[in-house]
GROMACS .gro file of C-alpha atoms in nm:
model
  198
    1UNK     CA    1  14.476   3.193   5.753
    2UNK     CA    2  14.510   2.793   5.720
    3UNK     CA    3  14.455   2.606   6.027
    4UNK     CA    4  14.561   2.217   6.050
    5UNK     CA    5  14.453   2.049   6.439
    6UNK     CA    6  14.579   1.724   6.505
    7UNK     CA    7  14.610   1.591   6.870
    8UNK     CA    8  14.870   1.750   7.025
    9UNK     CA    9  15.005   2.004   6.765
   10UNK     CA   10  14.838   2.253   6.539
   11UNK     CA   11  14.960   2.426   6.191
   12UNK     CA   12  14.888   2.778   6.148
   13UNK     CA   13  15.022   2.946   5.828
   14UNK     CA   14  14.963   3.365   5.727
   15UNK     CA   15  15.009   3.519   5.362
   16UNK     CA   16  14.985   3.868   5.337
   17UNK     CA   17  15.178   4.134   5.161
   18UNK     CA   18  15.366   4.217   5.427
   19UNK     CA   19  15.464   3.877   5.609
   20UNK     CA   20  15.455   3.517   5.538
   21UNK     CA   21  15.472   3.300   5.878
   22UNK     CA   22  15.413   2.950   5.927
   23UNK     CA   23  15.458   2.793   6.268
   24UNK     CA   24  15.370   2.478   6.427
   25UNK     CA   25  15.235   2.510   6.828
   26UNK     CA   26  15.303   2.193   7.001
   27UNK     CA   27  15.176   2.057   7.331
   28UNK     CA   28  15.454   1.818   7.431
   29UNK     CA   29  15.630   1.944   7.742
   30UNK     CA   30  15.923   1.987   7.622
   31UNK     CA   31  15.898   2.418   7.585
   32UNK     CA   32  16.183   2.402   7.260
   33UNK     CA   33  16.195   2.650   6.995
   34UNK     CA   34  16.337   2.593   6.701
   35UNK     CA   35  16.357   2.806   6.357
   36UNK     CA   36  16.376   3.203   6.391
   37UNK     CA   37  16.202   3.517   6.375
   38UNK     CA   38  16.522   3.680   6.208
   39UNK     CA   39  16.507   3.905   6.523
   40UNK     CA   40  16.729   3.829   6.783
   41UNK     CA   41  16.561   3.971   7.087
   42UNK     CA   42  16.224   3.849   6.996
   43UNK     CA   43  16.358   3.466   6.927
   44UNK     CA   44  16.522   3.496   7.289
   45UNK     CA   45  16.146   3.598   7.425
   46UNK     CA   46  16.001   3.325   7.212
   47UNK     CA   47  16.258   3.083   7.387
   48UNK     CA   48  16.192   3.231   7.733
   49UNK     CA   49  15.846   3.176   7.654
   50UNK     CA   50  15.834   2.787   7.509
   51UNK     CA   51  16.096   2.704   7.817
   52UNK     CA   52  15.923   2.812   8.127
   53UNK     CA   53  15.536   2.757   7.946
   54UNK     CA   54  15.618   2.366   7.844
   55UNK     CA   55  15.511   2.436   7.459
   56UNK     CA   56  15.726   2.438   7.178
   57UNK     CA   57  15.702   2.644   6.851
   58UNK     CA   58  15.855   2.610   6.562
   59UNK     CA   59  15.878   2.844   6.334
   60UNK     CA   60  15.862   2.696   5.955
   61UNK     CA   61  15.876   3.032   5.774
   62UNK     CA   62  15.925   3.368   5.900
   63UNK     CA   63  15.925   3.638   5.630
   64UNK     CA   64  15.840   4.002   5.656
   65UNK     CA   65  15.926   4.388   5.493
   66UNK     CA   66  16.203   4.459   5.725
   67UNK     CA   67  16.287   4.712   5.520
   68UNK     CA   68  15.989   4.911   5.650
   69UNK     CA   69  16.067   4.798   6.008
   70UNK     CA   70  15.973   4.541   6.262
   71UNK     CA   71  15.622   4.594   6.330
   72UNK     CA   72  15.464   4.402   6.108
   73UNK     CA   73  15.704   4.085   6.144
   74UNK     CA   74  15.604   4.117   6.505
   75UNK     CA   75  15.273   4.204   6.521
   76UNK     CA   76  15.175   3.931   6.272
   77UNK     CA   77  15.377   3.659   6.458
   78UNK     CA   78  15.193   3.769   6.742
   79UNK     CA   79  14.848   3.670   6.516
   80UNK     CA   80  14.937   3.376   6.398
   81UNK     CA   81  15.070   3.236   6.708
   82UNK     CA   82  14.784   3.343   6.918
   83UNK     CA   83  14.572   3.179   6.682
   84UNK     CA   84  14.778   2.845   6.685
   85UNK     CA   85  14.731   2.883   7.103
   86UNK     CA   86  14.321   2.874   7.081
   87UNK     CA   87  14.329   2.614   6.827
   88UNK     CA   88  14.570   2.404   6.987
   89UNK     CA   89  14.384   2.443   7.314
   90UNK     CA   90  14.030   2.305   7.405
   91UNK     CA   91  13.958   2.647   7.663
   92UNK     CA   92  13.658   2.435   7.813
   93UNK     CA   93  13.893   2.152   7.952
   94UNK     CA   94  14.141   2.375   8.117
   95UNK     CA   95  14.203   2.502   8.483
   96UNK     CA   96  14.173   2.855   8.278
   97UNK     CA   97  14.323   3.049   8.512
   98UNK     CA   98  14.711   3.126   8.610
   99UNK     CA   99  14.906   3.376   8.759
  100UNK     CA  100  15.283   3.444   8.865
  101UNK     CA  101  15.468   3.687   8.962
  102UNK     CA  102  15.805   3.672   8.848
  103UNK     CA  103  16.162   3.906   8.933
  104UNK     CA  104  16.463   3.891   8.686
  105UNK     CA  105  16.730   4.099   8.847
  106UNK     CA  106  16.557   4.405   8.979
  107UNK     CA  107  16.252   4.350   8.787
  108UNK     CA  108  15.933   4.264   8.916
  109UNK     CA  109  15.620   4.185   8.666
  110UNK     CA  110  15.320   4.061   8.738
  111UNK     CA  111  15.088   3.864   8.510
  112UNK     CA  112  14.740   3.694   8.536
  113UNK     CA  113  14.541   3.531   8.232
  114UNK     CA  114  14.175   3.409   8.192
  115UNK     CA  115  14.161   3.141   7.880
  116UNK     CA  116  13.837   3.270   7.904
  117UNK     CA  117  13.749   3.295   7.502
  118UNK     CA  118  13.756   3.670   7.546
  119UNK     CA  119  14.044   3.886   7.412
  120UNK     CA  120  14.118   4.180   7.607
  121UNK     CA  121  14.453   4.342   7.760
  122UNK     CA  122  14.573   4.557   8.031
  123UNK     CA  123  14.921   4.621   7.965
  124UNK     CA  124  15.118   4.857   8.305
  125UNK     CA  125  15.459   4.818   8.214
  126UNK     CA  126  15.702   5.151   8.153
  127UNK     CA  127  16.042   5.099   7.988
  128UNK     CA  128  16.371   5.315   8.094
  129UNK     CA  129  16.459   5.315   7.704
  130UNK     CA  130  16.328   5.331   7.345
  131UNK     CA  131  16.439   5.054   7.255
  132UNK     CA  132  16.698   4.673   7.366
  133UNK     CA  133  16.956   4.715   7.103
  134UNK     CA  134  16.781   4.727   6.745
  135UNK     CA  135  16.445   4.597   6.904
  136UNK     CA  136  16.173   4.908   7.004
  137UNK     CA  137  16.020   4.844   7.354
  138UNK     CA  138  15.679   4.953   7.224
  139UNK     CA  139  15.645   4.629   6.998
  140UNK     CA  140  15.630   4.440   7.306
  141UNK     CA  141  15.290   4.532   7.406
  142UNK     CA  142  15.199   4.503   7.038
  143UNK     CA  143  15.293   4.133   7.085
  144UNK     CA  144  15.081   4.108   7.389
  145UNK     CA  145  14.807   4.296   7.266
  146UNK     CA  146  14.786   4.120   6.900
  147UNK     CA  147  14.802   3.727   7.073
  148UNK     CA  148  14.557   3.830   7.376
  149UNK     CA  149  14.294   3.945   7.053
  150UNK     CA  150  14.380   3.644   6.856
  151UNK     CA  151  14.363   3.407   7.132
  152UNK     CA  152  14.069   3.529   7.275
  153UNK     CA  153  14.223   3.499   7.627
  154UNK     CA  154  14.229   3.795   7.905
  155UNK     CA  155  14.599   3.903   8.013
  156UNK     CA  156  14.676   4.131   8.284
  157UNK     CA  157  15.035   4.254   8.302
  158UNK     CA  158  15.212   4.491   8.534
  159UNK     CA  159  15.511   4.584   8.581
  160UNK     CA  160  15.591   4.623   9.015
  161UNK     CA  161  15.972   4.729   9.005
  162UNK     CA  162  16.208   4.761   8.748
  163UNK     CA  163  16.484   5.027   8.573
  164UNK     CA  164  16.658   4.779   8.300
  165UNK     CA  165  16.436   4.743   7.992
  166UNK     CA  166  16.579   4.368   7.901
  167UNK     CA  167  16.536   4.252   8.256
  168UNK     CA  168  16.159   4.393   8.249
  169UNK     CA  169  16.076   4.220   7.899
  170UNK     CA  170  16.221   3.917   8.026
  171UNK     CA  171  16.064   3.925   8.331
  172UNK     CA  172  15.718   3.968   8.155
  173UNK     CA  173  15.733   3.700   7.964
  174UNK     CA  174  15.847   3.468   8.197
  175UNK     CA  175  15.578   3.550   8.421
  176UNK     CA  176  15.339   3.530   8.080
  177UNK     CA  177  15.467   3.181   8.056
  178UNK     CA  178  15.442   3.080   8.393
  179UNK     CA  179  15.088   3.204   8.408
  180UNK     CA  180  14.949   3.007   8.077
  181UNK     CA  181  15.146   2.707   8.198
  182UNK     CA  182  14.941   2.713   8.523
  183UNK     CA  183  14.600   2.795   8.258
  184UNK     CA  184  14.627   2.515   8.059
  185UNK     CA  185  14.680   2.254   8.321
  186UNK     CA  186  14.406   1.938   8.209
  187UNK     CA  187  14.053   1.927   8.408
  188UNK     CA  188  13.769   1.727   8.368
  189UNK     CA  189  13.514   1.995   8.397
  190UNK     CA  190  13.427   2.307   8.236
  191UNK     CA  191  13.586   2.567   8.466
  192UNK     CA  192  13.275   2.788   8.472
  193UNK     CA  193  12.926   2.894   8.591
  194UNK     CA  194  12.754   2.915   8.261
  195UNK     CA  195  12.901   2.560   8.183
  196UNK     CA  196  13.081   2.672   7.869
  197UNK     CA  197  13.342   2.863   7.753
  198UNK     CA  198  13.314   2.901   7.396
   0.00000   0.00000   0.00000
């Protein structure tokens, strides 16, 4: 993978033969997206996510073998943007922890993340259906799963209530958004006993 870090933004771009992605991650406040997965649903979860988090993505080049199916497209996205998230981010100078719980309709998640340089994920969340239109539910805690690893952060996410299966993915990552806007919030001080988070 090729990494590029300047202050505020960083370039991550992924070659394989299944998917070719760059992306830039940017820290500006402004939570756009622009460019495209080529998958609807996921570029409106992408958009939920850069809105209510304050970082914008933009996605240079998205190619994958949809002709096999989705998983890869997503699933590699998933990489390459948690990887853009721990470079962009300097872990040791962040409040590192958020948390929100957040309803859409009759859906209820709950979501809690450590920026603590550790990738791990507990994932609680049952879907009513197979899939929201052309777009298989089970991807979604690929997604989760694949950025928590590459990011090396810790995310917790439950579902409390819920019966539609769009208003519980949106609901999740809102409340994923909400909860790594609260993370990354600026300190001065390493936000941990052993004075480093590495």
């Amino acid at each position: 993978m090729k990494i590029e870090r300047q202050k505020n933004l960083c370039y991550a771009a992924r070659e394989t033969l299944e998917t070719k992605i760059k992306l830039w991650l940017i820290g500006d406040g402004k939570g756009d997206l622009t460019g495209t997965s080529r998958i609807g649903f996921l570029d409106h979860m992408l958009k939920t996510f850069c809105g209510f988090s304050t970082l914008s993505l933009n996605v240079q080049q998205f190619e994958a073998d949809f002709e096999v199916d989705m998983h890869h497209a997503v699933e590699d996205l998933a990489l390459v943007l948690g990887t853009a998230f721990r470079e962009l981010l300097d872990y040791s100078r962040t409040k590192r922890f958020g948390h929100a719980i957040v309803p859409m309709d009759e859906a209820l998640t709950m979501c809690s993340v450590d920026l603590s340089g550790r990738g791990f994920l507990n994932f609680q969340v049952s879907f009513e259906t197979q899939s929201i239109g052309d777009f298989p539910v089970e991807l979604i805690e690929e997604f989760f799963r694949t950025f928590s690893s590459s990011a090396r952060i810790t995310l917790h996410i439950v579902k409390l209530f819920g019966r539609n299966s769009h208003h519980i993915a949106e609901s999740i990552f809102k409340a994923f958004a909400i909860a790594v806007r609260n993370a990354i919030e600026r300190v001065e001080s390493v936000q941990s006993t052993k004075g480093v988070i590495d």
